[in-house]
Amino acid sequence: MAEPVTTETYGFQTEAKQLLQLMIHSLYSNREIFLRELISNASDAIDKLRFESIAKPDLVPAGDFAIRVTFDEENGTVSIADNGIGMTRDQVIEHLGTIAKSGTAEFLNQLTGDQKKDSNLIGQFGVGFYSAFIVADEVEVLTRSALDGQGESGTGTRWTSRGEDAFTVEDAPDLPAGTQVILHLKPDAKEFADAYRLRNIVGRYSDHIGVPVEMEKVAPPADDDGTSGTAATEFETVNSAKALWTRSRSEVEEDEYREFYKHVSHDFQDPLSWSHNRVEGKLEYTSLLYVPRSAPFDLWNREAPRGLKLYVQRVFIMDEAEQFLPLYLRFIKGVVDSNDLPLNVSREILQQDERVTSIRSALTKRALNMLETLAKNEPADYQTFIGEFGEVLKEGTGEDFANRETILKLLRFASTTDPDEEKHVSLEDYVGRMVEGQEKIYYLIAESPENAKSSPHLEVFRKKGIEVLLLFDRIDEWMMSNLQDFDGKAFVDVMRGDLALPGEADETPETESDGLTERIKAVLDDQVEDVRPSQRLTDSPACLVLGAHDPGAQMRKILEATGQQLPASKPVFEYNAGHPLLTRLDREADEDRFRDLVLILFDQASLADGTAPRDAAAYVNRLNRLLLSLLDD
Ligand code: ADP
Ligand code: MG
């Protein structure tokens, strides 16, 4: 037989160590949240054992599930004990020594050493168990798995650490199933070993937990006859111990909703908005959905966990049930509690269940509705939302046909008429102020806001006072390729095709010299689809117009990044016949010089769209030749 393992020392995983250090050194305000985190873990552990006990009722502890918070003022300790699922020795080593979240290393790289910024980021990451070290210089965990078959009492594990590099584990005899976390408070955190303080914190942060949090009854003053004083310690429940979403909306305070959000989301910040609903009828369920204030660090990792906490008849079933919302709403956090699903429901079953499909489509509408309300009532908060999640929401225009119109109304764009050119303009705003005779919604796609604003393609629109939406998110070209119209108005890319603009018919360009068009064509030859005098330009000499089906610069980059070979695009070269450069060009007799000038105009047109000339070196050479000839003169 193998030697029984007793004491072992382990180093924390590098990521865990880094996070621990940050926690200890950056989070000096709001230190009391350690209690919320530990009670939250205790509540999760009880949720898990409750679930196991559906099949094995004798796992329910005598005296039912509870979390006990005790303290010892003299020794400066606080203890949080639960009779939940507990941990085996291997589980303690894994769960309290490493961070399993994918992307942790990446996340840590984003930390800047700026404490204020960093502590915000840590908040988004979820502080969790390590927050114990905010107030404790030594943490002790006594735990035993309720599933180890030892019954009411048996050998478990004692984990201890001072939060530096390492932790120690050893066998611990005679433990009940569950977990007890004992905090040896730092000298400057002794204030937490206090009945009033602790009750107050529990009330503030953990009232909504669906498990009783118990504390010692405050002893009444001893009776005159001296009979009290020897009685066993009595406990009383100090929170309301009713899962928040099961209460009626009118009973729940705003602050309680905010605290509950922090419990389900592991976020530090308050949510932007929430929506709490009970549905009765053929399907019965309750949902509580939240919009976070800032994007999580792994928003763009499609594998990152997402979804709602699923309960069935108030029993916790699983975290991250992603089947209840579409991917483009992956930022929504919250809870769904169904009365109809079976308690033994699995992820596989969720995927095909009709009830889930209909809850999902109802929750999708709820979530979009919550965003509409936010946009209407809290424009500043909605702007925050757009900045954090606007791009994700855009995915919905291609993924959720049924709600496309609603999603489109929720989007906000930068535009030529918005003074600070930020994403303020809705499609309804746009349509509402279209000029007389305008039937189309014009947009421009560019690589960056700067490129968008200075694009030559906007010149004629500025002249005619027609608004153009400026799009520069990575997803925009993809999105627009899926969209035909809004409110019956077709979307038109100002960089493509012939523009028939409303307003006075344009004067035909003065120098409608077929000769010039033909001479330019001869130079650009197979690099362009066509050459023509432009209706688009007022100030710039030339621009490039895309073919109706050519990928634009954004799409080209995306496709090329996936390894696809694309044929070189052939734009139409449009020149501004009234521009002095062009009138001069028309008179240029030296064919070599004419050629150089045309090629420079061509490359510059491409530069103006934010795309480098195809042969940058040749462009530079030509330009230098030209400069030199100026000096020669
Ligand atoms: P999170 O709660 O986000 O998973 P934590 O850092 O709070 O992260 O906890 C890490 C893990 O440690 C938990 O996922 C859980 O597996 C385990 N754990 C922590 N506290 C307890 C507890 N009281 N009972 C059982 N397991 C626990
Ligand atoms: Mg936790």
XYZ file of C-alpha atoms and ligand atoms in Angstrom:
661
model
C 0.000 0.000 0.000
C 1.174 3.511 -0.763
C 2.318 5.724 2.077
C -0.471 8.041 3.140
C 0.273 11.536 1.860
C 0.452 14.064 4.628
C 2.061 17.465 4.295
C 3.016 18.777 0.870
C 3.981 22.227 -0.329
C 3.116 23.526 -3.799
C 3.964 26.702 -5.670
C 1.098 28.736 -7.062
C 0.780 28.667 -10.828
C 2.527 31.740 -12.276
C -0.736 33.403 -13.312
C -2.261 32.776 -9.898
C 0.793 34.259 -8.233
C 0.641 37.398 -10.369
C -3.045 37.880 -9.745
C -2.548 37.326 -6.041
C 0.141 39.979 -5.908
C -2.063 42.457 -7.723
C -4.936 41.676 -5.452
C -2.893 42.291 -2.363
C -1.308 45.463 -3.646
C -3.949 47.134 -5.818
C -7.187 46.569 -4.003
C -6.961 48.664 -0.937
C -10.305 50.406 -1.244
C -13.533 48.498 -0.828
C -11.725 45.746 1.053
C -14.929 44.307 2.477
C -15.787 42.624 -0.815
C -13.707 39.639 0.354
C -16.782 38.520 2.301
C -19.037 38.743 -0.714
C -16.595 36.603 -2.704
C -16.252 33.917 -0.038
C -19.991 33.780 0.636
C -20.564 33.622 -3.092
C -18.263 30.588 -3.291
C -20.006 28.982 -0.315
C -23.350 29.547 -1.988
C -22.079 28.054 -5.263
C -20.813 25.009 -3.315
C -24.210 24.537 -1.685
C -25.943 24.938 -5.047
C -23.781 22.126 -6.381
C -24.530 19.764 -3.490
C -28.228 20.552 -3.718
C -28.071 19.460 -7.302
C -26.276 16.179 -6.412
C -28.771 15.496 -3.664
C -31.676 15.355 -6.099
C -30.531 11.845 -6.961
C -29.083 11.063 -3.501
C -31.268 12.702 -0.851
C -29.074 11.492 2.043
C -26.411 13.986 0.918
C -28.541 16.795 2.380
C -26.796 17.729 5.623
C -28.597 17.402 8.955
C -30.155 20.754 9.783
C -30.264 21.701 6.080
C -27.974 23.899 3.994
C -26.442 27.004 5.534
C -23.416 29.283 5.536
C -22.003 30.264 8.920
C -19.953 33.375 9.487
C -18.133 33.486 12.824
C -15.289 35.552 14.242
C -12.877 35.749 17.136
C -12.111 39.279 18.114
C -9.261 38.340 20.407
C -7.355 36.304 17.841
C -8.385 38.488 14.930
C -9.969 35.772 12.796
C -13.071 35.511 10.640
C -14.418 32.204 9.402
C -16.865 31.368 6.621
C -18.144 27.786 6.739
C -20.521 26.025 4.383
C -21.965 22.526 4.231
C -21.816 22.408 0.458
C -20.012 20.109 -1.926
C -16.510 20.568 -0.451
C -13.295 19.582 -2.214
C -11.053 16.513 -2.371
C -7.339 16.974 -1.834
C -6.695 17.058 -5.574
C -9.469 19.570 -6.115
C -8.133 21.944 -3.463
C -4.714 21.861 -5.040
C -6.192 22.577 -8.430
C -8.915 25.082 -7.564
C -7.012 27.114 -5.017
C -3.602 26.975 -6.696
C -4.318 27.681 -10.343
C -6.607 29.784 -12.476
C -8.335 27.687 -15.069
C -9.791 30.533 -17.101
C -8.529 30.567 -20.641
C -6.846 33.773 -21.654
C -5.468 34.488 -18.188
C -1.920 35.005 -19.379
C -3.137 37.349 -22.096
C -5.218 39.222 -19.574
C -2.273 39.685 -17.245
C -0.270 41.138 -20.104
C -2.834 43.884 -20.448
C -2.162 45.079 -16.939
C -0.171 48.238 -17.047
C 1.194 48.789 -13.592
C -1.293 51.626 -13.230
C -2.992 50.566 -10.048
C -6.271 52.302 -10.626
C -6.701 50.924 -14.115
C -5.502 47.512 -13.077
C -7.879 47.125 -10.206
C -10.718 47.844 -12.608
C -9.464 45.133 -14.898
C -9.097 42.676 -12.066
C -12.695 43.413 -11.248
C -13.739 42.359 -14.727
C -11.671 39.247 -14.382
C -13.395 38.233 -11.168
C -11.571 38.482 -7.878
C -12.814 35.275 -6.305
C -11.141 33.272 -3.601
C -7.868 35.192 -3.675
C -9.663 38.252 -2.356
C -9.252 36.593 1.057
C -5.689 37.892 0.963
C -6.856 41.478 0.768
C -7.585 41.321 4.490
C -5.717 38.229 5.698
C -2.015 37.548 5.977
C -2.750 33.884 6.400
C -5.653 31.885 5.010
C -6.582 28.431 6.161
C -9.098 26.223 4.353
C -10.546 23.059 5.884
C -12.509 21.061 3.374
C -13.925 17.644 2.679
C -15.826 16.462 -0.354
C -19.430 15.546 0.387
C -19.135 12.887 -2.322
C -16.218 10.944 -0.776
C -18.463 8.375 0.893
C -17.189 9.019 4.423
C -20.592 10.133 5.665
C -20.960 12.721 8.384
C -17.349 12.959 9.459
C -14.056 11.885 7.969
C -10.567 12.812 6.841
C -10.363 15.879 4.663
C -7.718 18.428 3.766
C -6.218 21.481 5.398
C -4.872 24.087 2.922
C -2.861 27.017 4.209
C -1.042 29.894 2.602
C 0.363 33.301 3.374
C -0.402 34.411 -0.175
C 3.200 34.607 -1.254
C 4.636 31.912 -3.496
C 3.311 28.725 -2.061
C 0.613 26.884 -0.199
C 0.630 23.763 1.938
C -1.839 20.895 2.039
C -2.141 18.183 4.668
C -4.659 15.610 5.853
C -7.111 16.844 8.452
C -9.128 14.370 10.561
C -12.745 14.582 11.711
C -14.093 17.120 9.271
C -17.756 17.475 8.299
C -18.465 17.631 4.569
C -18.122 21.156 3.192
C -15.623 23.962 3.440
C -14.466 26.341 6.118
C -12.275 29.308 5.220
C -10.461 30.876 8.177
C -8.926 34.305 7.700
C -6.146 35.424 10.007
C -6.665 39.142 9.638
C -3.823 41.543 8.889
C -3.089 43.994 11.684
C -4.823 46.792 9.750
C -7.897 44.671 9.018
C -8.830 43.595 12.544
C -11.919 45.805 12.323
C -13.620 43.022 10.391
C -13.687 40.724 13.463
C -16.792 42.466 14.656
C -20.415 41.345 14.785
C -21.904 44.614 13.682
C -19.459 45.107 10.839
C -19.901 41.587 9.505
C -23.713 41.669 9.645
C -23.642 44.936 7.879
C -21.484 43.595 5.052
C -23.576 40.451 4.691
C -26.692 42.606 4.515
C -25.164 44.820 1.877
C -23.660 42.222 -0.422
C -25.195 38.828 0.278
C -28.809 39.402 1.117
C -29.971 37.932 -2.185
C -28.156 34.595 -1.881
C -30.636 31.728 -1.892
C -29.004 30.180 1.180
C -29.247 31.313 4.809
C -26.184 33.091 6.141
C -26.084 32.483 9.868
C -24.318 34.387 12.618
C -24.203 33.950 16.337
C -27.194 35.371 18.163
C -26.219 38.386 20.139
C -26.650 37.173 23.733
C -29.280 39.093 25.657
C -28.015 40.575 28.911
C -27.765 37.806 31.577
C -30.970 37.292 33.578
C -30.899 38.370 37.177
C -31.259 34.806 38.344
C -28.094 33.924 36.466
C -29.560 30.949 34.515
C -28.166 31.937 31.140
C -24.551 31.936 30.105
C -23.958 28.208 29.761
C -26.343 27.533 26.856
C -24.918 26.265 23.553
C -24.282 29.016 21.009
C -27.401 29.823 19.055
C -27.367 31.017 15.464
C -29.779 33.169 13.532
C -30.187 33.921 9.860
C -28.965 37.392 8.979
C -29.897 37.630 5.300
C -33.240 37.211 3.597
C -32.039 33.887 2.127
C -34.385 34.044 -0.784
C -32.942 33.914 -4.260
C -33.421 37.406 -5.598
C -35.116 36.531 -8.860
C -37.832 34.585 -7.014
C -38.993 37.771 -5.316
C -41.431 40.077 -6.993
C -40.025 43.083 -8.780
C -41.693 45.588 -6.513
C -39.988 44.043 -3.475
C -36.447 44.316 -4.795
C -34.387 47.464 -4.305
C -32.163 48.784 -7.070
C -29.104 48.228 -4.895
C -30.056 44.594 -4.438
C -30.248 44.147 -8.180
C -26.792 45.689 -8.481
C -25.284 43.415 -5.824
C -26.881 40.370 -7.334
C -25.328 41.305 -10.649
C -21.891 41.251 -9.049
C -22.631 37.798 -7.669
C -23.605 36.325 -11.042
C -21.123 38.186 -13.203
C -17.989 38.387 -11.033
C -17.841 42.011 -12.137
C -16.799 44.826 -9.837
C -18.761 47.530 -11.547
C -22.459 48.243 -11.492
C -24.446 47.015 -14.485
C -25.803 49.488 -17.028
C -29.272 48.025 -16.965
C -31.357 44.971 -16.083
C -34.655 43.337 -16.853
C -36.469 41.002 -14.466
C -39.458 39.033 -15.715
C -41.660 36.165 -14.732
C -43.481 34.360 -17.506
C -46.505 32.207 -16.815
C -48.577 30.124 -19.165
C -47.592 27.261 -21.393
C -43.968 27.720 -20.394
C -43.127 29.035 -16.962
C -39.836 30.660 -16.231
C -38.214 33.647 -14.615
C -35.351 35.568 -16.115
C -33.119 38.310 -14.836
C -30.874 39.768 -17.530
C -28.141 42.357 -17.117
C -26.149 44.594 -19.449
C -22.597 45.027 -18.077
C -20.861 48.381 -18.077
C -17.672 47.204 -19.697
C -16.607 44.446 -22.027
C -14.838 41.449 -20.507
C -11.247 40.892 -21.572
C -12.261 37.826 -23.582
C -15.218 39.290 -25.483
C -13.595 38.471 -28.813
C -12.615 34.946 -27.890
C -15.406 32.909 -29.419
C -14.554 29.979 -27.140
C -14.831 32.059 -23.978
C -17.526 30.918 -21.574
C -20.742 32.850 -21.942
C -24.408 32.460 -21.171
C -26.788 32.531 -18.265
C -26.859 30.702 -14.973
C -29.522 28.028 -15.356
C -31.805 27.000 -12.513
C -34.664 24.536 -12.689
C -37.320 25.051 -10.042
C -34.848 27.143 -8.081
C -32.206 24.408 -8.102
C -28.932 25.490 -9.649
C -28.181 23.378 -12.717
C -25.236 24.966 -14.521
C -23.234 28.092 -15.172
C -22.808 29.429 -18.676
C -25.854 27.883 -20.263
C -25.175 29.432 -23.663
C -28.285 27.999 -25.315
C -30.563 30.715 -23.962
C -29.171 33.625 -25.951
C -27.641 34.020 -29.422
C -23.905 34.546 -29.813
C -24.253 38.232 -30.628
C -25.792 38.806 -27.189
C -22.944 36.978 -25.441
C -22.245 39.986 -23.238
C -25.602 39.645 -21.423
C -25.319 38.162 -17.926
C -27.974 36.787 -15.653
C -30.176 33.945 -14.574
C -32.940 31.878 -16.087
C -35.030 29.655 -13.838
C -37.346 27.251 -15.623
C -40.258 25.373 -14.110
C -40.605 23.002 -17.030
C -37.183 21.572 -17.777
C -36.178 18.337 -16.021
C -33.666 18.624 -13.172
C -31.312 16.231 -14.913
C -31.129 18.358 -18.025
C -27.723 18.316 -19.754
C -26.060 20.624 -22.261
C -26.814 18.121 -25.022
C -30.504 18.086 -24.165
C -30.607 21.879 -23.979
C -29.342 22.030 -27.520
C -32.339 20.262 -29.001
C -35.104 21.066 -26.577
C -38.051 22.954 -28.044
C -38.789 24.647 -24.755
C -35.262 26.022 -24.720
C -35.688 27.286 -28.277
C -38.780 29.227 -27.377
C -37.293 30.596 -24.138
C -34.285 31.654 -26.177
C -36.313 33.586 -28.671
C -38.289 35.275 -25.892
C -35.105 36.178 -23.981
C -33.545 37.548 -27.164
C -36.505 39.900 -27.535
C -36.291 40.826 -23.866
C -32.621 41.662 -24.158
C -33.139 43.788 -27.271
C -36.055 45.460 -25.594
C -33.924 46.264 -22.569
C -31.419 47.926 -24.918
C -34.155 49.959 -26.585
C -35.309 51.198 -23.208
C -31.760 52.055 -22.219
C -31.263 53.982 -25.450
C -34.444 55.926 -24.861
C -34.088 56.678 -21.162
C -30.347 56.807 -20.514
C -28.607 58.115 -23.629
C -25.252 58.538 -21.882
C -25.289 54.965 -20.614
C -26.388 53.788 -24.017
C -23.379 55.517 -25.539
C -21.199 53.565 -23.106
C -22.921 50.407 -24.247
C -22.293 51.252 -27.916
C -18.609 51.849 -27.209
C -18.200 48.537 -25.392
C -20.552 46.194 -27.231
C -21.714 47.968 -30.397
C -19.494 45.848 -32.608
C -20.769 42.605 -31.109
C -24.344 43.714 -31.614
C -23.564 44.262 -35.311
C -22.975 40.511 -35.645
C -26.700 40.149 -35.028
C -27.597 41.844 -38.314
C -26.186 38.848 -40.135
C -27.133 36.158 -37.629
C -30.640 36.969 -36.508
C -32.873 37.660 -39.430
C -36.055 37.728 -37.350
C -34.797 40.633 -35.244
C -32.757 42.410 -37.892
C -34.903 45.553 -38.005
C -34.792 45.909 -34.213
C -31.026 45.420 -34.149
C -30.541 47.950 -36.942
C -32.440 50.532 -34.945
C -30.162 49.896 -31.985
C -26.952 50.578 -33.918
C -25.230 53.957 -33.815
C -22.919 55.396 -36.440
C -20.488 58.185 -36.913
C -21.676 60.500 -39.646
C -20.661 63.535 -41.647
C -23.267 65.698 -39.921
C -22.387 64.757 -36.358
C -20.021 67.464 -35.101
C -17.682 65.240 -33.089
C -18.075 62.392 -35.543
C -18.624 59.793 -32.835
C -21.117 56.978 -33.027
C -24.232 58.942 -32.184
C -26.439 58.602 -35.233
C -29.175 56.003 -35.510
C -30.655 54.944 -38.821
C -33.918 56.520 -37.754
C -32.120 59.826 -37.139
C -30.596 59.534 -40.585
C -33.809 58.761 -42.395
C -35.588 61.509 -40.479
C -33.326 64.190 -41.919
C -32.774 62.992 -45.470
C -32.794 65.861 -47.924
C -35.568 66.415 -50.405
C -35.539 63.829 -53.113
C -33.121 61.572 -51.230
C -34.211 57.953 -51.274
C -31.067 56.181 -50.238
C -28.911 55.767 -47.183
C -25.323 56.600 -48.045
C -22.372 55.140 -46.207
C -18.620 55.029 -46.505
C -16.390 52.230 -45.223
C -12.856 53.115 -44.227
C -9.952 51.715 -42.308
C -10.089 54.293 -39.544
C -12.129 57.307 -38.449
C -9.424 59.601 -39.841
C -9.492 57.940 -43.242
C -13.244 58.107 -43.281
C -13.442 61.813 -42.516
C -10.941 62.868 -45.144
C -12.087 60.607 -47.940
C -12.433 62.335 -51.350
C -15.592 60.293 -51.852
C -17.384 62.587 -49.407
C -16.724 65.786 -51.356
C -19.853 65.888 -53.456
C -21.987 64.870 -50.468
C -20.592 67.708 -48.422
C -21.273 70.070 -51.284
C -24.884 68.934 -51.595
C -25.464 68.693 -47.849
C -26.253 64.984 -47.951
C -25.367 63.022 -44.820
C -23.068 60.005 -45.102
C -22.627 57.380 -42.394
C -18.979 56.712 -41.630
C -18.153 53.074 -40.925
C -14.773 51.925 -39.735
C -15.295 48.882 -37.485
C -13.690 45.679 -38.620
C -17.072 44.058 -39.008
C -18.691 46.832 -41.056
C -18.015 45.694 -44.568
C -19.218 42.205 -43.717
C -22.304 43.645 -42.099
C -23.159 45.923 -45.011
C -22.731 43.083 -47.472
C -25.647 41.385 -45.675
C -27.919 44.389 -45.691
C -30.113 45.726 -48.491
C -32.223 48.402 -46.918
C -33.670 49.989 -43.822
C -37.202 51.352 -43.665
C -37.482 50.814 -47.400
C -34.378 52.914 -48.166
C -31.574 51.134 -49.950
C -28.064 51.274 -48.522
C -25.555 52.717 -50.972
C -21.792 52.525 -50.640
C -20.442 55.897 -51.780
C -17.291 54.213 -53.070
C -19.114 52.020 -55.546
C -20.722 52.423 -58.932
C -22.484 55.388 -60.434
C -24.051 57.734 -57.915
C -27.323 59.282 -58.963
C -27.580 61.970 -56.331
C -30.670 64.017 -55.617
C -30.595 67.761 -56.124
C -29.764 69.785 -59.173
C -28.370 67.848 -62.067
C -24.621 68.258 -62.179
C -23.090 70.396 -64.861
C -21.289 68.142 -67.230
C -17.606 68.549 -66.521
C -16.156 71.341 -68.655
C -13.256 69.493 -70.118
C -15.274 66.554 -71.324
C -12.344 65.693 -73.475
C -12.558 62.173 -74.750
C -8.962 62.561 -75.647
C -7.911 62.833 -72.012
C -9.960 59.835 -70.907
C -8.436 57.756 -73.689
C -4.872 58.889 -72.894
C -5.309 58.021 -69.199
C -6.824 54.656 -70.119
C -3.814 53.866 -72.208
C -1.547 54.421 -69.209
C -3.571 52.622 -66.554
C -4.590 49.951 -68.998
C -5.151 46.658 -67.179
C -4.975 48.189 -63.702
C -8.461 49.639 -63.971
C -11.887 48.605 -65.065
C -12.591 51.960 -66.640
C -11.623 55.641 -66.676
C -14.178 58.448 -66.550
C -14.696 62.063 -65.503
C -16.111 62.181 -61.978
C -19.319 63.532 -60.446
C -18.004 62.807 -56.983
C -15.171 65.256 -56.587
C -14.933 68.938 -55.787
C -11.413 69.334 -54.343
C -9.458 66.185 -55.050
C -8.049 65.469 -58.510
C -9.041 61.794 -58.639
C -10.551 58.866 -56.790
C -11.054 55.142 -57.171
C -14.508 53.636 -57.405
C -15.108 49.989 -56.590
C -17.011 47.583 -58.773
C -20.394 46.584 -57.341
C -19.127 43.173 -56.269
C -15.456 43.815 -55.564
C -14.383 43.275 -51.987
C -13.439 46.551 -50.309
C -10.200 47.105 -48.416
C -11.558 45.684 -45.146
C -12.990 42.548 -46.641
C -9.858 42.065 -48.698
C -7.744 42.093 -45.539
C -10.020 39.648 -43.764
C -10.118 37.258 -46.714
C -6.376 37.475 -47.223
C -5.817 36.801 -43.524
C -7.698 33.530 -43.965
C -5.241 32.590 -46.686
C -7.428 33.229 -49.729
C -5.806 34.378 -52.945
C -7.801 37.247 -54.354
C -7.434 38.589 -57.867
C -6.246 42.190 -57.794
C -9.308 44.408 -57.744
C -9.899 46.627 -60.755
C -11.406 49.928 -59.694
C -12.789 52.613 -61.935
C -10.464 55.631 -62.060
C -12.503 58.813 -61.818
C -10.849 62.150 -62.441
C -11.951 65.649 -61.574
C -11.967 67.305 -64.982
C -12.277 70.776 -63.460
C -9.209 70.371 -61.257
C -6.141 72.464 -62.290
C -3.942 69.391 -62.238
C -6.164 67.713 -64.781
C -6.520 70.713 -67.076
C -2.742 71.005 -67.043
C -2.377 67.280 -67.613
C -4.597 67.489 -70.671
C -2.030 69.825 -72.216
C 1.023 67.734 -71.352
C 2.800 66.818 -74.535
C 5.677 64.809 -73.082
C 4.363 61.239 -72.996
C 6.784 60.066 -70.287
C 5.851 62.910 -68.038
C 2.150 62.372 -68.738
C 2.555 58.731 -67.770
C 4.320 59.570 -64.495
C 1.658 62.103 -63.557
C -1.228 59.740 -64.233
C 0.371 56.952 -62.248
C 1.015 59.307 -59.352
C -2.632 60.429 -59.373
C -3.698 56.798 -59.421
C -1.530 55.861 -56.448
C -2.602 58.948 -54.537
C -6.238 58.081 -55.030
C -5.511 54.751 -53.443
C -3.611 56.440 -50.588
C -6.591 58.698 -49.923
C -8.671 55.573 -49.260
C -6.060 54.372 -46.781
C -4.580 51.734 -49.077
C -0.889 51.743 -49.907
C 0.015 51.925 -53.629
C 0.533 48.475 -55.073
C 4.164 49.290 -55.871
C 5.212 51.786 -53.226
C 8.818 51.995 -54.403
C 7.764 52.859 -57.948
C 5.460 55.539 -56.569
C 8.292 57.112 -54.578
C 10.619 57.021 -57.590
C 8.088 58.749 -59.794
C 7.381 61.388 -57.238
C 11.099 62.040 -56.788
C 11.585 62.378 -60.545
C 8.822 64.943 -60.524
C 10.300 66.867 -57.612
C 13.675 66.861 -59.274
C 12.211 68.277 -62.469
C 10.730 71.116 -60.405
C 14.174 71.933 -59.045
C 15.655 71.812 -62.533
C 13.234 74.430 -63.838
P -14.887 31.191 -9.164
O -15.825 31.227 -8.000
O -15.108 32.319 -10.129
O -14.817 29.849 -9.840
P -12.933 31.515 -7.146
O -11.545 32.023 -7.153
O -13.896 32.239 -6.277
O -13.416 31.477 -8.632
O -12.920 30.007 -6.688
C -12.116 29.072 -7.360
C -12.663 27.668 -7.245
O -12.406 27.140 -5.927
C -14.149 27.536 -7.388
O -14.519 27.460 -8.758
C -14.439 26.238 -6.671
O -14.163 25.117 -7.510
C -13.420 26.240 -5.543
N -14.015 26.738 -4.306
C -13.841 27.956 -3.756
N -14.537 28.072 -2.608
C -15.180 26.884 -2.430
C -16.081 26.366 -1.425
N -16.472 27.106 -0.384
N -16.520 25.094 -1.587
C -16.131 24.352 -2.641
N -15.314 24.781 -3.609
C -14.840 26.034 -3.519
Mg -15.996 32.745 -6.663
